[in-house]
Amino acid sequence: MGTYVSTTERETKEMLEVIGQKTVDGLFCHIPEEVKTKGDLNLPKGISELEVRKKMENLAAKNIMFSSIFRGAGAYNHYIPSIVKNVAAKEEFVTAYTPYQAEISQGILQSIFEYQTMICQLTGMDSSNASVYDGATAAAEAIAMCKERKREKAYISATAHPDVIATVKTYCFGNGIELILVPEKDGVTDEAFLNANLYKAAACLYIQQPNYYGIIENAALIGEAIHSVGGKYIIGANPISLGALKSPKEYGADIAVGEGQPLGLPLAFGGPYLGFMACVEAMTRKLPGRIVGETKDLDGKRAYVLTLQAREQHIRREKASSNICSNQALCALTAAVYMATMGSAGIYQVAIQSRSKAQYMADKLGEIGFDLVYNKEFFNEFVTTSPGSVKKALSTLESNGILGGFPLTGDKEGTILWCCTEMNSKDEIDQVIKILKEV
Amino acid sequence: MELIFDKSCEGRGCSILPECDVPIVLPSDKDKRAKKLNLPELSENDLSRHYTELIKRTYGINDGFYPLGSCTMKYNPKINEDMANLPGFTKIHPLQPEYSVQGCLEVLQLAKGYLCEITGMDDMTFQPAAGAHGEFTGLLLIKAYHANRGDVKRTNIIIPDSAHGTNPASAAIAGFTVVSIPSRTDGCVDLEKLKEAVGEDTAGLMLTNPNTVGLFDKSIVEITKIVHESGGLTYYDGANLNAVMGIVRPGDMGFDVIHINLHKTFSTPHGGGGPGSGPVGCKKLLAEFLPAPTIKGTKVLSFEFNSKSIGRVKSFYGNFLVVVRALVYVLTLGKEGIPEASKNAVLNANYMMARLSDLYDMAYNETCMHEFVMSLEGLKKETGVCAMDIAKGLLDNGIHPPTMYFPMIVHEALMIEPTETESKETIDKAVEVFRALHTMAKENAEALLRAPISTPVRRLDEVGAARYPKLKYEYT
């Protein structure tokens, strides 16, 4: 068996003597016998590191790694620079706890302060927290931030990611916010429905930009609508798109959230990712989770510390703005290193290349009968029809080592949501077209 | 030290991407970003040095003793990291077809089986990303259970006042009314108070056992029985599971639903504040309400969406790579190593307590589990040195301080959890430091009030930070 315990039998005896016990089991004698576990747990015997490695490698080998990926739908295959992986793997960062002891945690605290600054840059907002679990929980937390007495209805566009809508629904089942789904029309938020159905009691509206179908929403006008009844405006954004597209702030949002995975985190079967969350100054004290602020030490030296803790569960208990404590700090650090490595120009390049390749692919697919379903401006994802069976088209690609677009279901059955990033070369795209042409 | 923004120089950068090989398409003017994006511009060398400088100002488990009570800061094995970095896991898209992700599904199935066995549960979800997220999820299961039975009066969750702050916070965001009951002086549940609190409005009880003062509540069977007889369910906060693995299972104590902190008990690293993982286990009666999707099958695994599920609590399937690490840990330790870990955690805590109890006042003078609580109230009265000052004194000695001022029912509390992966020598050395600080408090309190002096920065102005929040770098 493997073990990480270093105490020898002799030491155990010495320690028991100091304690005044004869056996280790004696330390558990106050646990009622009736509940104690009799015999061994039904677990396999422990194994050596070498055996564990083989077992895990075998498990990993049961997955199929596709050499090229044209699927996004909430998880994006962007290039991760070596330095990003390298920094995020440093033992000190990996093994530290939440930086409660500021004097020995300035490295973590400063890295979060820098992350907060970069997220504010990207979103145009005034304040950012240190991250939440993912884009979906960020959306749910943002909606909860907007609940006020007499404002307990939240609107969410049906063009948001289905997992985001589902997660928000679950949180609303908990906190009692009434959730109203704004339907989709022609691939975008139905503005006419929204204008006709906005209540004065609206707490907020959440839309995703670019939306689940990759389309760029009429975000400025939608924002004016929710603001006209005094509700808050929340935009869930793809952070890479913000290198080239208007920031949530420029569209008039009060809160910006999103899935931070595209900022240097691997696909990893869905996690760990991170949710970023930022807001306008007036809402800062409603932000959930950890926030790092700048201050000074006794000698007047610049330093960083967890701050505005009066919002948090360990002080406020049931009156806290959220129950979150552990967030995704190491993922936030990864995102910060990614943003610093790419710089403004690099993120712009990733955005523009993703956008350009998606357009090239959409055009080429159109030539072979996979027509765009919506005639609207998109970012790096788009929906097409399929001239034949969707299943057959995708499985043919898969047998060539290519993960094709995501087959949509429900009223979108028969269509495919494609995605391109800077990872997809022109040759790869041409290869997809060639294969599909022969299906 | 300088911020990364201070080091930025326009025109510098790293060379990462190739030229675009298709015609460039720009966003339309209506949606084009207007305000310049200001991210740092550094050479790769400068970037690397910046983060190395930050590392030198960071303290992880690898740097030394980390007896942070309630956080279980045990060693994070390197093989866990290696396995979580296998491309066969990291390069898998979460929306790949089921046939192509059988390895990932098997990881989740295996982990579920082992963790259910360790906790005495029947089913489990890995969607929750952290402990508090697990609490929220577990409470929603309780809510859905009562709602499904049409039992709508059950709106209260009973929580002892010794509980971690997340318990009441989670209950509140799950839409429950929190009923706080006072603990006995030994931190255990006051059965009379519990009997008074339960009734037709009781949805459930949230409890940690061992409790937050490090003691095992001997009345546990009676406690869960009282709640069940009132029609409520019982929630086990797994924060302290590291004390009892292989000794006693929450399921056998009478708990219906639990969360586990993989980043505590199952050795996955804490990352400076996450990512963690807070899987939720439950007994059969709650299984149909678990978050969707769940995994079904034996040979060929697939996703299943139960119509009674509470829905999703997160995108996709949780912090998958954290589950990989926890699975590696359980496989390594196995049926012998898992109980051995708990036994040594309890041994280390009792040894350290015994070596300090002649000098420091213990909040409870009895056998503790994996952690113990000291009260520095007496020392403070005598010398003016408080729990915070002792903690800061530890910093000058290369030791991460224990948890301070928790649980709230103990005044001037320091909560110490050595964990099983610390050697006797490490504990002996730490004991000497604690003892020396006690002497220092009596002989030279002034010096201790000034600590720390050897850290990169000294004590901070926290009040000023909250009063005049400066939460980001301001570009000039």
PDB file of C-alpha atoms in Angstrom, chain B residues 80-223:
ATOM      1  CA  ASN B  80      -1.861  13.246  -8.196  1.00  0.00           C
ATOM      2  CA  GLU B  81      -0.648  16.233 -10.207  1.00  0.00           C
ATOM      3  CA  ASP B  82       1.019  14.066 -12.832  1.00  0.00           C
ATOM      4  CA  MET B  83      -2.104  12.008 -13.390  1.00  0.00           C
ATOM      5  CA  ALA B  84      -4.349  15.075 -13.557  1.00  0.00           C
ATOM      6  CA  ASN B  85      -2.061  16.401 -16.283  1.00  0.00           C
ATOM      7  CA  LEU B  86      -2.364  13.355 -18.550  1.00  0.00           C
ATOM      8  CA  PRO B  87      -3.380  14.626 -22.003  1.00  0.00           C
ATOM      9  CA  GLY B  88      -5.971  11.820 -22.071  1.00  0.00           C
ATOM     10  CA  PHE B  89      -7.812  13.835 -19.426  1.00  0.00           C
ATOM     11  CA  THR B  90      -6.850  17.457 -20.108  1.00  0.00           C
ATOM     12  CA  LYS B  91      -7.564  17.382 -23.844  1.00  0.00           C
ATOM     13  CA  ILE B  92     -11.057  15.939 -23.605  1.00  0.00           C
ATOM     14  CA  HIS B  93     -13.901  18.253 -24.603  1.00  0.00           C
ATOM     15  CA  PRO B  94     -16.826  17.992 -22.155  1.00  0.00           C
ATOM     16  CA  LEU B  95     -19.307  17.619 -25.018  1.00  0.00           C
ATOM     17  CA  GLN B  96     -17.600  14.763 -26.838  1.00  0.00           C
ATOM     18  CA  PRO B  97     -19.837  11.787 -27.647  1.00  0.00           C
ATOM     19  CA  GLU B  98     -20.187   9.287 -24.794  1.00  0.00           C
ATOM     20  CA  TYR B  99     -18.250   6.527 -26.540  1.00  0.00           C
ATOM     21  CA  SER B 100     -15.193   8.773 -26.667  1.00  0.00           C
ATOM     22  CA  VAL B 101     -15.164   9.694 -22.953  1.00  0.00           C
ATOM     23  CA  GLN B 102     -15.491   6.270 -21.336  1.00  0.00           C
ATOM     24  CA  GLY B 103     -12.247   6.794 -19.386  1.00  0.00           C
ATOM     25  CA  CYS B 104     -13.534  10.039 -17.831  1.00  0.00           C
ATOM     26  CA  LEU B 105     -16.858   8.436 -16.953  1.00  0.00           C
ATOM     27  CA  GLU B 106     -15.041   5.501 -15.384  1.00  0.00           C
ATOM     28  CA  VAL B 107     -12.981   7.889 -13.246  1.00  0.00           C
ATOM     29  CA  LEU B 108     -16.202   9.400 -11.930  1.00  0.00           C
ATOM     30  CA  GLN B 109     -17.809   5.974 -11.404  1.00  0.00           C
ATOM     31  CA  LEU B 110     -14.802   4.582  -9.542  1.00  0.00           C
ATOM     32  CA  ALA B 111     -14.461   7.662  -7.360  1.00  0.00           C
ATOM     33  CA  LYS B 112     -18.169   7.528  -6.609  1.00  0.00           C
ATOM     34  CA  GLY B 113     -17.990   3.888  -5.529  1.00  0.00           C
ATOM     35  CA  TYR B 114     -15.008   4.377  -3.230  1.00  0.00           C
ATOM     36  CA  LEU B 115     -16.206   7.615  -1.671  1.00  0.00           C
ATOM     37  CA  CYS B 116     -19.693   6.176  -1.075  1.00  0.00           C
ATOM     38  CA  GLU B 117     -18.071   3.225   0.689  1.00  0.00           C
ATOM     39  CA  ILE B 118     -15.938   5.515   2.883  1.00  0.00           C
ATOM     40  CA  THR B 119     -18.930   7.659   3.850  1.00  0.00           C
ATOM     41  CA  GLY B 120     -21.716   5.058   3.925  1.00  0.00           C
ATOM     42  CA  MET B 121     -23.736   6.690   1.167  1.00  0.00           C
ATOM     43  CA  ASP B 122     -25.626   5.109  -1.750  1.00  0.00           C
ATOM     44  CA  ASP B 123     -25.097   7.643  -4.529  1.00  0.00           C
ATOM     45  CA  MET B 124     -23.026  10.724  -5.294  1.00  0.00           C
ATOM     46  CA  THR B 125     -22.626  13.720  -7.607  1.00  0.00           C
ATOM     47  CA  PHE B 126     -19.366  15.450  -8.481  1.00  0.00           C
ATOM     48  CA  GLN B 127     -20.887  18.656  -9.838  1.00  0.00           C
ATOM     49  CA  PRO B 128     -20.339  20.848  -6.762  1.00  0.00           C
ATOM     50  CA  ALA B 129     -17.072  22.762  -7.081  1.00  0.00           C
ATOM     51  CA  ALA B 130     -16.329  23.290  -3.387  1.00  0.00           C
ATOM     52  CA  GLY B 131     -17.600  22.540   0.085  1.00  0.00           C
ATOM     53  CA  ALA B 132     -20.041  25.433   0.288  1.00  0.00           C
ATOM     54  CA  HIS B 133     -21.337  24.554  -3.173  1.00  0.00           C
ATOM     55  CA  GLY B 134     -21.863  21.010  -1.922  1.00  0.00           C
ATOM     56  CA  GLU B 135     -23.794  22.286   1.100  1.00  0.00           C
ATOM     57  CA  PHE B 136     -26.062  24.286  -1.185  1.00  0.00           C
ATOM     58  CA  THR B 137     -26.592  21.233  -3.402  1.00  0.00           C
ATOM     59  CA  GLY B 138     -27.287  18.900  -0.476  1.00  0.00           C
ATOM     60  CA  LEU B 139     -29.786  21.321   1.018  1.00  0.00           C
ATOM     61  CA  LEU B 140     -31.591  21.560  -2.310  1.00  0.00           C
ATOM     62  CA  LEU B 141     -31.897  17.759  -2.268  1.00  0.00           C
ATOM     63  CA  ILE B 142     -33.603  18.080   1.119  1.00  0.00           C
ATOM     64  CA  LYS B 143     -35.829  20.831  -0.252  1.00  0.00           C
ATOM     65  CA  ALA B 144     -36.760  18.749  -3.302  1.00  0.00           C
ATOM     66  CA  TYR B 145     -37.471  15.702  -1.131  1.00  0.00           C
ATOM     67  CA  HIS B 146     -40.005  17.539   1.017  1.00  0.00           C
ATOM     68  CA  ALA B 147     -41.502  19.335  -1.992  1.00  0.00           C
ATOM     69  CA  ASN B 148     -41.922  16.028  -3.802  1.00  0.00           C
ATOM     70  CA  ARG B 149     -43.943  14.722  -0.855  1.00  0.00           C
ATOM     71  CA  GLY B 150     -46.065  17.846  -0.826  1.00  0.00           C
ATOM     72  CA  ASP B 151     -44.683  18.621   2.622  1.00  0.00           C
ATOM     73  CA  VAL B 152     -44.388  22.367   2.098  1.00  0.00           C
ATOM     74  CA  LYS B 153     -44.314  23.467   5.742  1.00  0.00           C
ATOM     75  CA  ARG B 154     -40.755  22.328   6.238  1.00  0.00           C
ATOM     76  CA  THR B 155     -38.857  25.596   5.878  1.00  0.00           C
ATOM     77  CA  ASN B 156     -36.362  25.458   8.753  1.00  0.00           C
ATOM     78  CA  ILE B 157     -32.824  24.191   8.901  1.00  0.00           C
ATOM     79  CA  ILE B 158     -31.430  23.694  12.382  1.00  0.00           C
ATOM     80  CA  ILE B 159     -27.754  24.581  12.825  1.00  0.00           C
ATOM     81  CA  PRO B 160     -25.730  24.611  16.066  1.00  0.00           C
ATOM     82  CA  ASP B 161     -24.054  27.935  16.852  1.00  0.00           C
ATOM     83  CA  SER B 162     -20.663  26.227  16.745  1.00  0.00           C
ATOM     84  CA  ALA B 163     -21.063  25.591  12.979  1.00  0.00           C
ATOM     85  CA  HIS B 164     -18.882  26.992  10.235  1.00  0.00           C
ATOM     86  CA  GLY B 165     -20.343  30.174   8.712  1.00  0.00           C
ATOM     87  CA  THR B 166     -21.007  28.509   5.383  1.00  0.00           C
ATOM     88  CA  ASN B 167     -23.729  26.308   6.949  1.00  0.00           C
ATOM     89  CA  PRO B 168     -26.161  29.133   7.726  1.00  0.00           C
ATOM     90  CA  ALA B 169     -25.139  31.000   4.560  1.00  0.00           C
ATOM     91  CA  SER B 170     -25.847  27.925   2.409  1.00  0.00           C
ATOM     92  CA  ALA B 171     -29.174  27.314   4.143  1.00  0.00           C
ATOM     93  CA  ALA B 172     -30.170  30.914   3.489  1.00  0.00           C
ATOM     94  CA  ILE B 173     -29.366  30.880  -0.233  1.00  0.00           C
ATOM     95  CA  ALA B 174     -31.189  27.551  -0.538  1.00  0.00           C
ATOM     96  CA  GLY B 175     -34.257  29.435   0.705  1.00  0.00           C
ATOM     97  CA  PHE B 176     -34.473  28.045   4.229  1.00  0.00           C
ATOM     98  CA  THR B 177     -34.944  29.844   7.519  1.00  0.00           C
ATOM     99  CA  VAL B 178     -31.984  29.217   9.800  1.00  0.00           C
ATOM    100  CA  VAL B 179     -32.763  28.094  13.339  1.00  0.00           C
ATOM    101  CA  SER B 180     -29.593  28.415  15.399  1.00  0.00           C
ATOM    102  CA  ILE B 181     -29.403  26.304  18.538  1.00  0.00           C
ATOM    103  CA  PRO B 182     -26.842  26.921  21.278  1.00  0.00           C
ATOM    104  CA  SER B 183     -24.198  24.234  21.761  1.00  0.00           C
ATOM    105  CA  ARG B 184     -23.318  22.825  25.138  1.00  0.00           C
ATOM    106  CA  THR B 185     -20.134  24.130  26.702  1.00  0.00           C
ATOM    107  CA  ASP B 186     -18.279  21.171  25.191  1.00  0.00           C
ATOM    108  CA  GLY B 187     -19.412  22.187  21.700  1.00  0.00           C
ATOM    109  CA  CYS B 188     -21.724  19.208  21.369  1.00  0.00           C
ATOM    110  CA  VAL B 189     -25.410  19.358  20.527  1.00  0.00           C
ATOM    111  CA  ASP B 190     -27.709  20.172  23.436  1.00  0.00           C
ATOM    112  CA  LEU B 191     -30.317  17.423  23.081  1.00  0.00           C
ATOM    113  CA  GLU B 192     -32.948  19.329  25.024  1.00  0.00           C
ATOM    114  CA  LYS B 193     -32.524  22.381  22.833  1.00  0.00           C
ATOM    115  CA  LEU B 194     -32.673  20.195  19.754  1.00  0.00           C
ATOM    116  CA  LYS B 195     -35.902  18.562  20.935  1.00  0.00           C
ATOM    117  CA  GLU B 196     -37.375  22.022  21.461  1.00  0.00           C
ATOM    118  CA  ALA B 197     -36.310  23.154  18.009  1.00  0.00           C
ATOM    119  CA  VAL B 198     -37.608  20.267  15.901  1.00  0.00           C
ATOM    120  CA  GLY B 199     -41.161  20.087  14.649  1.00  0.00           C
ATOM    121  CA  GLU B 200     -43.397  20.053  11.603  1.00  0.00           C
ATOM    122  CA  ASP B 201     -41.463  22.964  10.155  1.00  0.00           C
ATOM    123  CA  THR B 202     -38.095  21.183  10.346  1.00  0.00           C
ATOM    124  CA  ALA B 203     -36.629  20.480   6.938  1.00  0.00           C
ATOM    125  CA  GLY B 204     -33.376  19.219   8.364  1.00  0.00           C
ATOM    126  CA  LEU B 205     -30.327  19.571  10.561  1.00  0.00           C
ATOM    127  CA  MET B 206     -26.789  20.457   9.478  1.00  0.00           C
ATOM    128  CA  LEU B 207     -23.965  19.048  11.555  1.00  0.00           C
ATOM    129  CA  THR B 208     -20.243  18.401  11.533  1.00  0.00           C
ATOM    130  CA  ASN B 209     -19.006  15.394  13.488  1.00  0.00           C
ATOM    131  CA  PRO B 210     -16.322  15.561  14.825  1.00  0.00           C
ATOM    132  CA  ASN B 211     -17.661  19.018  15.566  1.00  0.00           C
ATOM    133  CA  THR B 212     -15.885  22.324  15.024  1.00  0.00           C
ATOM    134  CA  VAL B 213     -14.063  22.085  18.357  1.00  0.00           C
ATOM    135  CA  GLY B 214     -12.537  18.755  17.387  1.00  0.00           C
ATOM    136  CA  LEU B 215     -14.701  16.525  19.570  1.00  0.00           C
ATOM    137  CA  PHE B 216     -16.798  13.575  18.507  1.00  0.00           C
ATOM    138  CA  ASP B 217     -20.414  14.083  19.530  1.00  0.00           C
ATOM    139  CA  LYS B 218     -21.257  10.869  21.387  1.00  0.00           C
ATOM    140  CA  SER B 219     -25.000  11.469  21.170  1.00  0.00           C
ATOM    141  CA  ILE B 220     -24.888  11.349  17.407  1.00  0.00           C
ATOM    142  CA  VAL B 221     -27.298   8.432  16.999  1.00  0.00           C
ATOM    143  CA  GLU B 222     -29.832  10.089  19.254  1.00  0.00           C
ATOM    144  CA  ILE B 223     -29.397  13.416  17.442  1.00  0.00           C
TER     145      ILE B 223
END
